[in-house]
Short mmCIF file of C-alpha atoms in Angstrom, two decimals:
data_model
loop_
_atom_site.label_atom_id
_atom_site.label_comp_id
_atom_site.label_asym_id
_atom_site.label_seq_id
_atom_site.Cartn_x
_atom_site.Cartn_y
_atom_site.Cartn_z
CA MET A 1 11.99 -38.05 -11.72
CA ALA A 2 9.92 -36.40 -8.98
CA THR A 3 8.07 -38.77 -6.66
CA ALA A 4 4.79 -38.01 -4.90
CA ASP A 5 6.74 -37.31 -1.69
CA HIS A 6 8.99 -34.86 -3.53
CA VAL A 7 5.97 -33.00 -4.93
CA LYS A 8 4.33 -32.78 -1.49
CA ALA A 9 7.58 -31.60 0.09
CA LEU A 10 8.06 -28.95 -2.59
CA ILE A 11 4.55 -27.60 -2.04
CA LYS A 12 4.94 -27.59 1.75
CA SER A 13 8.32 -25.83 1.66
CA HIS A 14 6.92 -23.22 -0.74
CA ALA A 15 3.88 -22.64 1.50
CA ASP A 16 6.18 -22.30 4.54
CA GLY A 17 8.43 -19.86 2.70
CA ASP A 18 11.42 -22.15 3.29
CA GLU A 19 13.49 -21.36 0.20
CA GLU A 20 16.53 -23.41 1.18
CA ARG A 21 14.42 -26.51 1.74
CA PHE A 22 12.63 -25.90 -1.58
CA TYR A 23 15.92 -25.67 -3.49
CA ALA A 24 17.33 -28.73 -1.72
CA ILE A 25 14.35 -30.85 -2.73
CA ALA A 26 14.57 -29.57 -6.31
CA MET A 27 18.22 -30.65 -6.41
CA GLN A 28 17.19 -34.09 -5.10
CA VAL A 29 14.72 -34.36 -7.98
CA ALA A 30 17.50 -33.40 -10.41
CA ALA A 31 19.81 -36.04 -8.97
CA GLY A 32 17.13 -38.70 -9.23
CA ALA A 33 16.41 -37.74 -12.83
CA ALA A 34 20.12 -37.99 -13.69
CA ARG A 35 20.29 -41.50 -12.22
CA GLN A 36 17.36 -42.53 -14.41
CA GLY A 37 19.07 -41.25 -17.55
CA HIS A 38 17.11 -37.98 -17.90
CA THR A 39 20.31 -35.98 -18.12
CA LYS A 40 18.97 -32.96 -20.00
CA PHE A 41 16.09 -32.47 -17.58
CA ALA A 42 18.46 -32.88 -14.63
CA LYS A 43 20.91 -30.32 -16.03
CA ASP A 44 18.14 -27.81 -16.86
CA LEU A 45 16.70 -28.15 -13.35
CA ARG A 46 20.11 -27.72 -11.66
CA ASP A 47 20.89 -24.68 -13.85
CA LEU A 48 17.51 -23.15 -13.03
CA VAL A 49 18.01 -23.58 -9.27
CA ASP A 50 21.55 -22.16 -9.46
CA ARG A 51 20.36 -19.17 -11.49
CA ILE A 52 17.52 -18.35 -9.09
CA LYS A 53 19.73 -18.73 -6.01
CA SER A 54 22.45 -16.50 -7.47
CA HIS A 55 19.78 -13.93 -8.40
CA ASP A 56 18.44 -13.92 -4.82
CA GLN A 57 21.95 -13.50 -3.44
CA PHE A 58 22.65 -10.63 -5.83
CA ASN A 59 19.75 -8.60 -4.49
CA SER A 60 20.52 -6.95 -1.17
CA PRO A 61 18.08 -7.85 1.64
CA GLY A 62 16.31 -4.52 1.38
CA GLN A 63 15.89 -4.78 -2.36
CA LYS A 64 13.98 -8.04 -2.72
CA THR A 65 10.60 -7.43 -4.27
CA LYS A 66 7.78 -9.19 -2.48
CA PRO A 67 4.50 -9.92 -4.23
CA VAL A 68 1.88 -7.30 -3.59
CA PRO A 69 -1.87 -7.79 -3.81
CA ILE A 70 -3.49 -6.91 -7.11
CA VAL A 71 -5.09 -3.50 -6.84
CA GLN A 72 -8.33 -3.62 -8.77
CA PRO A 73 -9.10 -0.29 -10.45
CA ARG A 74 -12.17 1.41 -9.01
CA GLY A 75 -14.49 4.17 -10.13
CA GLU A 76 -13.59 5.74 -13.45
CA LEU A 77 -10.33 3.77 -13.59
CA SER A 78 -12.27 0.49 -13.80
CA GLY A 79 -13.18 1.32 -17.40
CA LEU A 80 -9.63 2.37 -18.27
CA LEU A 81 -7.36 -0.29 -16.76
CA ILE A 82 -7.36 -4.09 -16.81
CA ALA A 83 -5.41 -5.49 -13.85
CA SER A 84 -3.52 -8.78 -13.86
CA TYR A 85 -0.71 -10.37 -11.89
CA PRO A 86 1.49 -12.26 -14.39
CA ASN A 87 3.88 -15.02 -13.31
CA VAL A 88 5.77 -15.19 -16.61
CA ARG A 89 9.58 -15.26 -16.44
CA PHE A 90 12.18 -14.33 -19.05
CA SER A 91 13.42 -17.93 -19.05
CA GLU A 92 10.12 -18.80 -20.75
CA MET A 93 10.66 -16.34 -23.61
CA ALA A 94 12.67 -17.01 -26.76
CA LEU A 95 14.39 -13.72 -27.61
CA ASP A 96 17.61 -12.83 -29.35
CA ASP A 97 20.54 -11.89 -27.14
CA SER A 98 20.44 -8.15 -27.88
CA ILE A 99 16.85 -7.79 -26.62
CA LYS A 100 17.45 -10.16 -23.73
CA ASN A 101 20.47 -8.12 -22.58
CA ARG A 102 18.52 -4.87 -22.69
CA LEU A 103 15.62 -6.32 -20.71
CA GLU A 104 18.00 -7.78 -18.12
CA ARG A 105 19.52 -4.30 -17.74
CA ILE A 106 16.06 -2.84 -17.15
CA LEU A 107 15.39 -5.43 -14.44
CA LEU A 108 18.77 -4.77 -12.83
CA GLU A 109 18.11 -1.03 -12.62
CA GLN A 110 14.58 -1.60 -11.30
CA ARG A 111 15.81 -3.94 -8.58
CA GLN A 112 18.49 -1.45 -7.57
CA ARG A 113 16.35 1.66 -8.08
CA GLU A 114 16.74 2.93 -4.50
CA GLU A 115 20.51 2.87 -4.79
CA LEU A 116 20.35 4.70 -8.13
CA ARG A 117 18.01 7.34 -6.71
CA ALA A 118 20.31 7.80 -3.71
CA HIS A 119 22.96 8.90 -6.22
CA GLY A 120 20.59 11.27 -8.03
CA MET A 121 19.86 8.91 -10.93
CA SER A 122 16.65 7.29 -12.17
CA PRO A 123 16.21 3.71 -13.36
CA ILE A 124 15.08 2.92 -16.89
CA ARG A 125 11.28 2.86 -16.67
CA LYS A 126 9.72 4.47 -19.77
CA LEU A 127 9.78 1.91 -22.56
CA LEU A 128 8.58 1.73 -26.15
CA PHE A 129 8.32 -1.66 -27.89
CA VAL A 130 8.14 -1.61 -31.69
CA GLY A 131 7.93 -4.46 -34.18
CA ALA A 132 5.69 -6.83 -36.11
CA PRO A 133 2.64 -8.42 -34.42
CA GLY A 134 3.33 -11.57 -32.42
CA THR A 135 7.03 -10.94 -31.80
CA GLY A 136 6.84 -10.66 -28.00
CA LYS A 137 5.96 -7.04 -27.17
CA THR A 138 2.91 -7.78 -25.02
CA MET A 139 4.57 -10.78 -23.41
CA THR A 140 7.53 -8.57 -22.47
CA ALA A 141 5.22 -6.26 -20.49
CA SER A 142 3.80 -9.29 -18.67
CA THR A 143 7.26 -10.66 -18.01
CA LEU A 144 8.56 -7.39 -16.56
CA ALA A 145 5.63 -7.41 -14.13
CA GLY A 146 6.18 -11.08 -13.33
CA GLU A 147 9.90 -10.70 -12.72
CA LEU A 148 9.42 -7.67 -10.48
CA GLY A 149 6.40 -9.07 -8.62
CA ILE A 150 4.16 -6.10 -9.41
CA PRO A 151 0.76 -5.85 -11.14
CA LEU A 152 0.30 -5.28 -14.85
CA PHE A 153 -2.27 -2.62 -15.77
CA THR A 154 -3.25 -2.69 -19.44
CA ILE A 155 -4.80 0.56 -20.64
CA GLN A 156 -8.06 0.12 -22.54
CA LEU A 157 -7.72 2.60 -25.36
CA ASP A 158 -11.36 2.16 -26.41
CA GLY A 159 -12.36 3.48 -22.98
CA LEU A 160 -9.71 6.19 -23.01
CA ILE A 161 -10.24 7.83 -26.38
CA THR A 162 -13.59 9.58 -26.82
CA ARG A 163 -14.98 12.15 -29.23
CA TYR A 164 -15.80 14.67 -26.52
CA LEU A 165 -13.55 17.68 -26.15
CA GLY A 166 -11.25 17.40 -23.14
CA GLU A 167 -12.65 14.09 -21.85
CA THR A 168 -9.78 11.92 -23.12
CA ALA A 169 -7.15 14.19 -21.59
CA ALA A 170 -9.02 14.10 -18.25
CA LYS A 171 -9.02 10.28 -18.33
CA LEU A 172 -5.35 10.27 -19.21
CA ARG A 173 -4.69 12.42 -16.14
CA LEU A 174 -6.45 9.79 -13.99
CA ILE A 175 -4.17 7.08 -15.40
CA PHE A 176 -1.01 9.08 -14.63
CA GLU A 177 -2.28 9.78 -11.12
CA SER A 178 -2.59 6.00 -10.70
CA ILE A 179 0.93 5.60 -12.11
CA GLN A 180 2.17 7.88 -9.32
CA GLN A 181 0.15 6.19 -6.56
CA THR A 182 0.41 2.46 -7.40
CA ARG A 183 3.65 0.89 -8.59
CA ALA A 184 2.95 -1.40 -11.53
CA VAL A 185 3.69 -1.92 -15.21
CA TYR A 186 1.28 0.31 -17.16
CA PHE A 187 0.98 -0.99 -20.70
CA PHE A 188 -0.37 1.06 -23.63
CA ASP A 189 -0.90 -1.51 -26.39
CA GLU A 190 -1.51 -0.36 -29.98
CA PHE A 191 0.09 2.87 -28.88
CA ASP A 192 -0.12 4.41 -32.36
CA ALA A 193 -3.84 5.05 -31.71
CA LEU A 194 -2.74 7.59 -29.12
CA GLY A 195 0.67 8.72 -30.32
CA SER A 196 0.26 9.26 -34.06
CA GLU A 197 2.01 12.16 -35.76
CA ARG A 198 0.50 15.50 -34.72
CA THR A 199 0.93 16.97 -38.20
CA SER A 200 -1.09 14.18 -39.86
CA GLN A 201 -3.89 15.68 -41.97
CA ASN A 202 -6.16 12.80 -40.98
CA GLU A 203 -5.95 13.52 -37.27
CA VAL A 204 -8.62 15.53 -35.52
CA GLY A 205 -7.74 18.33 -33.13
CA GLU A 206 -8.78 16.35 -30.06
CA ILE A 207 -6.20 13.61 -30.70
CA ARG A 208 -3.48 16.22 -31.15
CA ARG A 209 -4.42 17.75 -27.81
CA VAL A 210 -4.43 14.31 -26.19
CA LEU A 211 -0.96 13.57 -27.54
CA ASN A 212 0.30 16.90 -26.20
CA SER A 213 -1.17 16.01 -22.80
CA PHE A 214 0.42 12.55 -22.90
CA LEU A 215 3.84 14.02 -23.70
CA GLN A 216 3.54 16.43 -20.77
CA PHE A 217 2.36 13.75 -18.33
CA LEU A 218 5.09 11.34 -19.41
CA GLU A 219 7.82 13.96 -19.10
CA GLN A 220 6.66 15.01 -15.63
CA ASP A 221 6.25 11.45 -14.36
CA ASP A 222 8.95 10.50 -11.83
CA SER A 223 7.15 7.57 -10.18
CA ASP A 224 8.45 4.05 -9.50
CA SER A 225 6.07 2.53 -12.05
CA ILE A 226 7.08 1.27 -15.49
CA VAL A 227 5.26 2.91 -18.41
CA ALA A 228 5.42 0.87 -21.61
CA GLY A 229 3.91 1.42 -25.03
CA ALA A 230 3.80 -1.05 -27.93
CA THR A 231 3.16 -0.44 -31.60
CA ASN A 232 3.29 -2.33 -34.88
CA HIS A 233 3.57 0.98 -36.78
CA PRO A 234 6.45 3.09 -35.41
CA GLN A 235 6.60 5.07 -38.66
CA ILE A 236 3.36 6.92 -37.82
CA LEU A 237 4.34 7.86 -34.28
CA ASP A 238 5.05 11.47 -33.47
CA ARG A 239 8.82 12.04 -33.45
CA ALA A 240 8.64 13.83 -30.11
CA LEU A 241 7.52 10.61 -28.45
CA PHE A 242 10.81 8.83 -29.00
CA ARG A 243 12.68 11.44 -26.94
CA ARG A 244 10.35 10.92 -23.97
CA PHE A 245 11.11 7.21 -23.63
CA ASP A 246 14.20 5.92 -21.82
CA SER A 247 14.52 2.94 -24.14
CA VAL A 248 13.07 1.97 -27.52
CA ILE A 249 13.28 -1.78 -28.12
CA GLU A 250 12.76 -3.15 -31.62
CA TYR A 251 11.42 -6.68 -32.03
CA GLN A 252 12.24 -8.66 -35.17
CA LEU A 253 10.83 -11.86 -36.63
CA PRO A 254 12.65 -14.82 -35.08
CA SER A 255 15.87 -16.21 -36.55
CA PRO A 256 15.98 -19.95 -37.40
CA GLU A 257 17.68 -20.62 -34.05
CA ILE A 258 15.01 -18.74 -32.10
CA SER A 259 12.25 -20.33 -34.21
CA GLU A 260 13.50 -23.80 -33.30
CA GLN A 261 13.72 -22.79 -29.65
CA VAL A 262 10.10 -21.53 -29.71
CA MET A 263 8.79 -24.70 -31.34
CA ARG A 264 10.79 -27.14 -29.24
CA GLY A 265 9.62 -25.36 -26.11
CA ARG A 266 5.95 -25.54 -27.12
CA LEU A 267 6.27 -29.23 -28.05
CA ALA A 268 8.36 -30.18 -25.02
CA LEU A 269 5.77 -32.65 -23.69
CA LEU A 270 5.62 -34.61 -26.96
CA ASP A 271 8.15 -36.74 -28.82
CA THR A 272 9.87 -34.66 -31.53
CA SER A 273 12.60 -37.18 -32.33
CA GLN A 274 11.16 -37.82 -35.79
CA VAL A 275 10.83 -34.15 -36.73
CA ASN A 276 12.98 -33.05 -39.67
CA TRP A 277 13.89 -29.65 -38.29
CA PRO A 278 15.51 -28.20 -41.45
CA ASP A 279 12.24 -28.79 -43.37
CA VAL A 280 10.14 -27.42 -40.53
CA LEU A 281 12.31 -24.30 -40.13
CA GLU A 282 12.14 -23.65 -43.87
CA ALA A 283 8.33 -23.82 -43.70
CA GLY A 284 8.32 -21.45 -40.71
CA LYS A 285 10.41 -18.70 -42.32
CA GLY A 286 8.77 -15.28 -42.02
CA LEU A 287 6.40 -16.27 -39.20
CA SER A 288 6.30 -14.54 -35.83
CA HIS A 289 6.81 -16.14 -32.44
CA SER A 290 3.04 -16.18 -31.98
CA ASP A 291 2.41 -17.84 -35.35
CA LEU A 292 5.00 -20.53 -34.63
CA THR A 293 3.41 -21.22 -31.25
CA ARG A 294 -0.07 -21.54 -32.74
CA ALA A 295 1.17 -23.85 -35.50
CA CYS A 296 2.81 -26.08 -32.89
CA GLU A 297 -0.38 -26.15 -30.84
CA HIS A 298 -2.37 -27.20 -33.91
CA ALA A 299 0.08 -30.00 -34.75
CA ALA A 300 0.15 -31.11 -31.10
CA LYS A 301 -3.64 -31.31 -30.97
CA ASN A 302 -3.61 -33.49 -34.10
CA ALA A 303 -1.16 -35.88 -32.44
CA ILE A 304 -3.19 -36.00 -29.22
CA LEU A 305 -6.52 -36.54 -30.99
CA GLN A 306 -5.00 -39.30 -33.12
CA ARG A 307 -3.47 -40.81 -29.96
CA HIS A 308 0.07 -40.47 -31.28
CA SER A 309 2.94 -39.89 -28.89
CA ASN A 310 5.12 -38.21 -31.48
CA ILE A 311 4.85 -35.17 -33.75
CA SER A 312 5.34 -35.68 -37.45
CA SER A 313 7.19 -33.26 -39.70
CA ASP A 314 4.29 -33.28 -42.17
CA ASP A 315 1.81 -32.15 -39.52
CA LEU A 316 4.11 -29.34 -38.42
CA VAL A 317 4.85 -28.19 -41.96
CA ASP A 318 1.13 -28.20 -42.85
CA ALA A 319 0.30 -26.17 -39.74
CA LEU A 320 3.03 -23.65 -40.55
CA ARG A 321 1.79 -23.29 -44.12
CA ASP A 322 -1.70 -22.64 -42.78
CA ARG A 323 -0.31 -19.76 -40.70
CA HIS A 324 1.33 -18.31 -43.82
CA ALA A 325 -2.00 -18.56 -45.66
CA ILE A 326 -3.75 -16.53 -42.96
CA HIS A 327 -1.43 -13.57 -43.64
CA ARG A 328 -1.84 -13.55 -47.41
#
């Protein structure tokens, strides 16, 4: 495994921007782990290094995205946008292959956007995420920003939507001006609060006007930013919205295979050799990625507080049942 010298060398090479040295040291760590019998860790580390290096080689020199400083919203925008700079990667997410393939295509087009534009085409950049709570919609927005090295701006709908005539549309215009000026991922969470059906009898005239404004702004937007909305209730969205988005991605509750991947990943630092996975997966049926993660965290805390090095099936099953009880 990694020695103190390896860790120091990794940090120094990263600080110096010496990628080749960084990768070489990582491969030394993998080789040392393999000699000590940690074959899975060694293989995972080698695969990760190979994947990153091949990704860097795939991007042409002019297309590599360098981290940019977080632009903190000022003035009126400070009450409308929350800025962050995520470092999440898709390798950390447990998603089914169909979603993973679509997200990889989005990243490919974004990384090659200049080449696409040179041929009169635009990259996929207007996205709508739909699905049950806790299935990865918000994390996807963070991961897109992390993979592309750009900020994530989350729109605060409570600051955007007001009861005063015309004020919400004016604030929306400010957001789309920022979308044009500052490349980032702009994330409208709980999008149904803004995009509900215009013919709904429960909607006030102001919201209908705001939705009309949003549709116009979105259609006219030709920036380099990514605009993403997420909703748990796609059935109440205005039908016209779906035509304005380049891609609508539907998130499902995890399959047993994905559920096991989520739980094993969250418990990776603890001994799970005694876990009866068929029983645990049965108890976790119908839970979201987020619920599975929280159940694992609860079981892990129990093990740590009781000074156990291993996770028991009973603790995991009890924690999963507690998550089911919350949703009843």
